[in-house]
XYZ file of N, CA, C and O in Angstrom:
304
model
N 22.323 24.407 10.698
C 21.656 23.144 10.462
C 21.482 22.973 8.963
O 21.049 23.873 8.267
N 21.826 21.804 8.452
C 21.659 21.483 7.047
C 20.463 20.560 6.875
O 20.185 19.721 7.732
N 19.778 20.707 5.746
C 18.632 19.864 5.431
C 18.966 18.988 4.238
O 19.614 19.436 3.296
N 18.503 17.773 4.260
C 18.735 16.827 3.184
C 17.402 16.186 2.840
O 16.699 15.695 3.719
N 17.043 16.209 1.576
C 15.799 15.570 1.129
C 16.154 14.433 0.192
O 16.856 14.635 -0.798
N 15.692 13.247 0.514
C 15.940 12.062 -0.296
C 14.621 11.376 -0.588
O 13.713 11.371 0.244
N 14.515 10.773 -1.753
C 13.354 9.950 -2.044
C 13.614 8.575 -1.440
O 14.680 7.988 -1.641
N 12.661 8.092 -0.666
C 12.840 6.820 0.019
C 11.647 5.908 -0.234
O 10.585 6.350 -0.659
N 11.862 4.643 0.022
C 10.795 3.649 0.006
C 10.756 3.026 1.393
O 11.761 2.997 2.099
N 9.597 2.542 1.769
C 9.470 1.844 3.034
C 9.214 0.382 2.718
O 8.259 0.048 2.025
N 10.111 -0.463 3.186
C 10.004 -1.898 2.954
C 9.940 -2.605 4.299
O 10.896 -2.529 5.079
N 8.823 -3.238 4.564
C 8.634 -3.970 5.819
C 8.930 -3.086 7.026
O 9.590 -3.500 7.981
N 8.488 -1.824 6.961
C 8.648 -0.909 8.084
C 10.014 -0.257 8.184
O 10.274 0.503 9.111
N 10.908 -0.512 7.237
C 12.241 0.084 7.262
C 12.370 1.067 6.106
O 11.928 0.800 4.995
N 12.990 2.209 6.378
C 13.173 3.248 5.368
C 14.433 2.937 4.572
O 15.509 2.737 5.144
N 14.280 2.888 3.233
C 15.392 2.562 2.339
C 15.500 3.672 1.299
O 14.491 4.083 0.715
N 16.708 4.157 1.053
C 16.914 5.195 0.041
C 16.546 4.652 -1.325
O 16.922 3.545 -1.694
N 15.800 5.429 -2.099
C 15.367 4.977 -3.420
C 16.453 5.231 -4.471
O 16.505 4.566 -5.486
N 17.316 6.189 -4.240
C 18.366 6.522 -5.193
C 19.710 6.016 -4.710
O 19.816 5.254 -3.745
N 20.779 6.462 -5.378
C 22.116 6.004 -5.009
C 22.629 6.644 -3.712
O 23.622 6.201 -3.162
N 21.937 7.683 -3.218
C 22.376 8.348 -2.000
C 22.188 7.415 -0.805
O 21.269 6.617 -0.769
N 23.052 7.545 0.164
C 22.923 6.749 1.380
C 22.296 7.605 2.458
O 22.538 8.805 2.544
N 21.485 6.963 3.272
C 20.905 7.653 4.412
C 21.992 7.873 5.463
O 22.925 7.070 5.577
N 21.883 8.962 6.231
C 22.878 9.200 7.277
C 22.881 8.061 8.310
O 21.857 7.416 8.540
N 24.020 7.823 8.914
C 24.137 6.768 9.926
C 23.189 7.031 11.087
O 22.504 6.138 11.565
N 23.130 8.280 11.528
C 22.224 8.643 12.608
C 21.748 10.067 12.354
O 22.535 10.942 12.021
N 20.447 10.275 12.482
C 19.884 11.597 12.218
C 18.455 11.630 12.727
O 17.927 10.622 13.194
N 17.842 12.777 12.633
C 16.416 12.888 12.937
C 15.792 13.737 11.849
O 16.479 14.475 11.139
N 14.482 13.624 11.674
C 13.833 14.398 10.624
C 12.342 14.155 10.630
O 11.787 13.570 11.560
N 11.708 14.621 9.590
C 10.276 14.445 9.412
C 10.050 13.558 8.203
O 10.761 13.646 7.218
N 9.034 12.734 8.259
C 8.733 11.813 7.172
C 7.315 12.068 6.694
O 6.383 12.111 7.476
N 7.148 12.267 5.396
C 5.832 12.428 4.792
C 5.520 11.165 4.012
O 6.291 10.766 3.142
N 4.406 10.533 4.316
C 4.008 9.312 3.628
C 3.125 9.691 2.443
O 2.105 10.353 2.606
N 3.518 9.295 1.242
C 2.747 9.549 0.028
C 2.002 8.274 -0.327
O 2.612 7.264 -0.663
N 0.698 8.330 -0.229
C -0.101 7.153 -0.546
C -0.708 7.316 -1.927
O -1.163 8.408 -2.281
N -0.733 6.247 -2.715
C -1.344 6.348 -4.044
C -2.832 6.642 -3.920
O -3.478 6.211 -2.961
N -3.343 7.379 -4.890
C -4.774 7.700 -4.901
C -5.564 6.418 -5.124
O -5.164 5.561 -5.914
N -6.688 6.277 -4.434
C -7.497 5.069 -4.647
C -8.046 5.016 -6.067
O -8.415 6.038 -6.640
N -8.086 3.825 -6.624
C -8.615 3.634 -7.970
C -10.119 3.480 -7.850
O -10.614 2.621 -7.112
N -10.825 4.307 -8.561
C -12.277 4.238 -8.523
C -12.771 3.291 -9.604
O -12.344 3.353 -10.743
N -13.654 2.407 -9.211
C -14.222 1.452 -10.153
C -15.535 1.952 -10.721
O -16.334 1.178 -11.213
N -15.723 3.246 -10.640
C -16.970 3.834 -11.098
C -17.003 3.853 -12.622
O -16.074 4.290 -13.277
N -18.085 3.341 -13.176
C -18.267 3.351 -14.624
C -18.909 4.668 -15.026
O -19.872 5.109 -14.411
N -18.361 5.305 -16.039
C -18.901 6.562 -16.545
C -19.679 6.303 -17.829
O -19.294 5.454 -18.628
N -20.720 7.069 -18.004
C -21.413 7.023 -19.283
C -20.520 7.728 -20.299
O -19.630 8.494 -19.914
N -20.724 7.505 -21.581
C -19.899 8.205 -22.576
C -19.967 9.736 -22.419
O -18.959 10.414 -22.558
N -21.134 10.261 -22.088
C -21.265 11.705 -21.923
C -20.479 12.187 -20.701
O -19.788 13.201 -20.761
N -20.527 11.443 -19.597
C -19.759 11.805 -18.408
C -18.259 11.739 -18.687
O -17.500 12.591 -18.237
N -17.838 10.732 -19.441
C -16.421 10.603 -19.790
C -15.974 11.790 -20.640
O -14.888 12.344 -20.433
N -16.814 12.207 -21.582
C -16.490 13.352 -22.428
C -16.396 14.631 -21.602
O -15.466 15.412 -21.765
N -17.340 14.827 -20.682
C -17.320 16.025 -19.843
C -16.077 16.059 -18.957
O -15.441 17.101 -18.793
N -15.697 14.903 -18.413
C -14.500 14.820 -17.586
C -13.256 15.136 -18.411
O -12.376 15.882 -17.974
N -13.185 14.599 -19.617
C -12.051 14.863 -20.498
C -11.976 16.338 -20.879
O -10.896 16.931 -20.866
N -13.115 16.940 -21.171
C -13.138 18.367 -21.523
C -12.626 19.219 -20.363
O -11.880 20.169 -20.569
N -12.996 18.863 -19.137
C -12.521 19.615 -17.970
C -11.015 19.460 -17.807
O -10.308 20.426 -17.550
N -10.530 18.232 -17.970
C -9.087 17.999 -17.808
C -8.270 18.698 -18.893
O -7.167 19.149 -18.647
N -8.810 18.757 -20.097
C -8.112 19.429 -21.199
C -8.404 20.920 -21.222
O -7.893 21.630 -22.079
N -9.229 21.386 -20.285
C -9.606 22.790 -20.168
C -10.193 23.319 -21.476
O -9.789 24.362 -21.982
N -11.137 22.565 -22.014
C -11.793 22.956 -23.255
C -13.083 23.702 -22.928
O -13.922 23.196 -22.198
N -13.224 24.909 -23.475
C -14.496 25.607 -23.326
C -15.466 25.024 -24.358
O -15.136 24.094 -25.092
N -16.665 25.559 -24.415
C -17.691 24.995 -25.306
C -17.249 25.026 -26.769
O -17.403 24.057 -27.501
N -16.646 26.131 -27.188
C -16.224 26.272 -28.589
C -15.077 25.303 -28.914
O -15.114 24.605 -29.929
N -14.061 25.258 -28.046
C -12.931 24.354 -28.268
C -13.377 22.893 -28.184
O -12.886 22.042 -28.919
N -14.329 22.609 -27.280
C -14.857 21.251 -27.146
C -15.568 20.805 -28.405
O -15.408 19.669 -28.851
N -16.357 21.704 -29.000
C -17.075 21.374 -30.233
C -16.088 21.109 -31.371
O -16.258 20.171 -32.151
N -15.047 21.929 -31.459
C -14.038 21.733 -32.504
C -13.304 20.409 -32.304
O -13.026 19.684 -33.264
N -13.009 20.078 -31.059
C -12.330 18.828 -30.753
C -13.220 17.639 -31.139
O -12.752 16.677 -31.753
N -14.513 17.698 -30.798
C -15.428 16.611 -31.144
C -15.552 16.452 -32.657
O -15.618 15.344 -33.173
N -15.561 17.563 -33.392
C -15.624 17.504 -34.853
C -14.374 16.821 -35.407
O -14.454 16.008 -36.336
N -13.229 17.124 -34.838
C -11.974 16.488 -35.257
C -12.039 14.976 -35.044
O -11.647 14.189 -35.915
N -12.593 14.552 -33.901
C -12.738 13.121 -33.616
C -13.696 12.462 -34.595
O -13.425 11.384 -35.128
N -14.808 13.123 -34.865
C -15.784 12.567 -35.836
C -15.144 12.381 -37.196
O -15.335 11.360 -37.859
N -14.387 13.379 -37.639
C -13.723 13.301 -38.955
C -12.686 12.198 -38.982
O -12.492 11.531 -40.000
N -11.992 11.985 -37.861
C -10.969 10.952 -37.797
C -11.583 9.562 -37.886
O -10.954 8.629 -38.375
N -12.810 9.401 -37.429
C -13.473 8.093 -37.435
C -14.073 7.738 -38.778
O -14.469 6.613 -38.999
N -14.157 8.676 -39.681
C -14.768 8.411 -40.996
C -13.864 7.636 -41.882
O -12.755 7.570 -41.924
């Protein structure tokens, strides 16, 4: 048994190949639906935004302080 993985789009309930590859005339398989993450309309305070950014950039306390100093100097 051979396996084929293609990136597809679903348009009006029909599966359409997203790339130049053609879907097989007849076949069976499994389909995983990838849904976009919901957009949160939550407003963050400046401190919450900074904490979130530090976590995403994986900054510890020392690296975070150095990064903030760099930003302060850039704004002068």
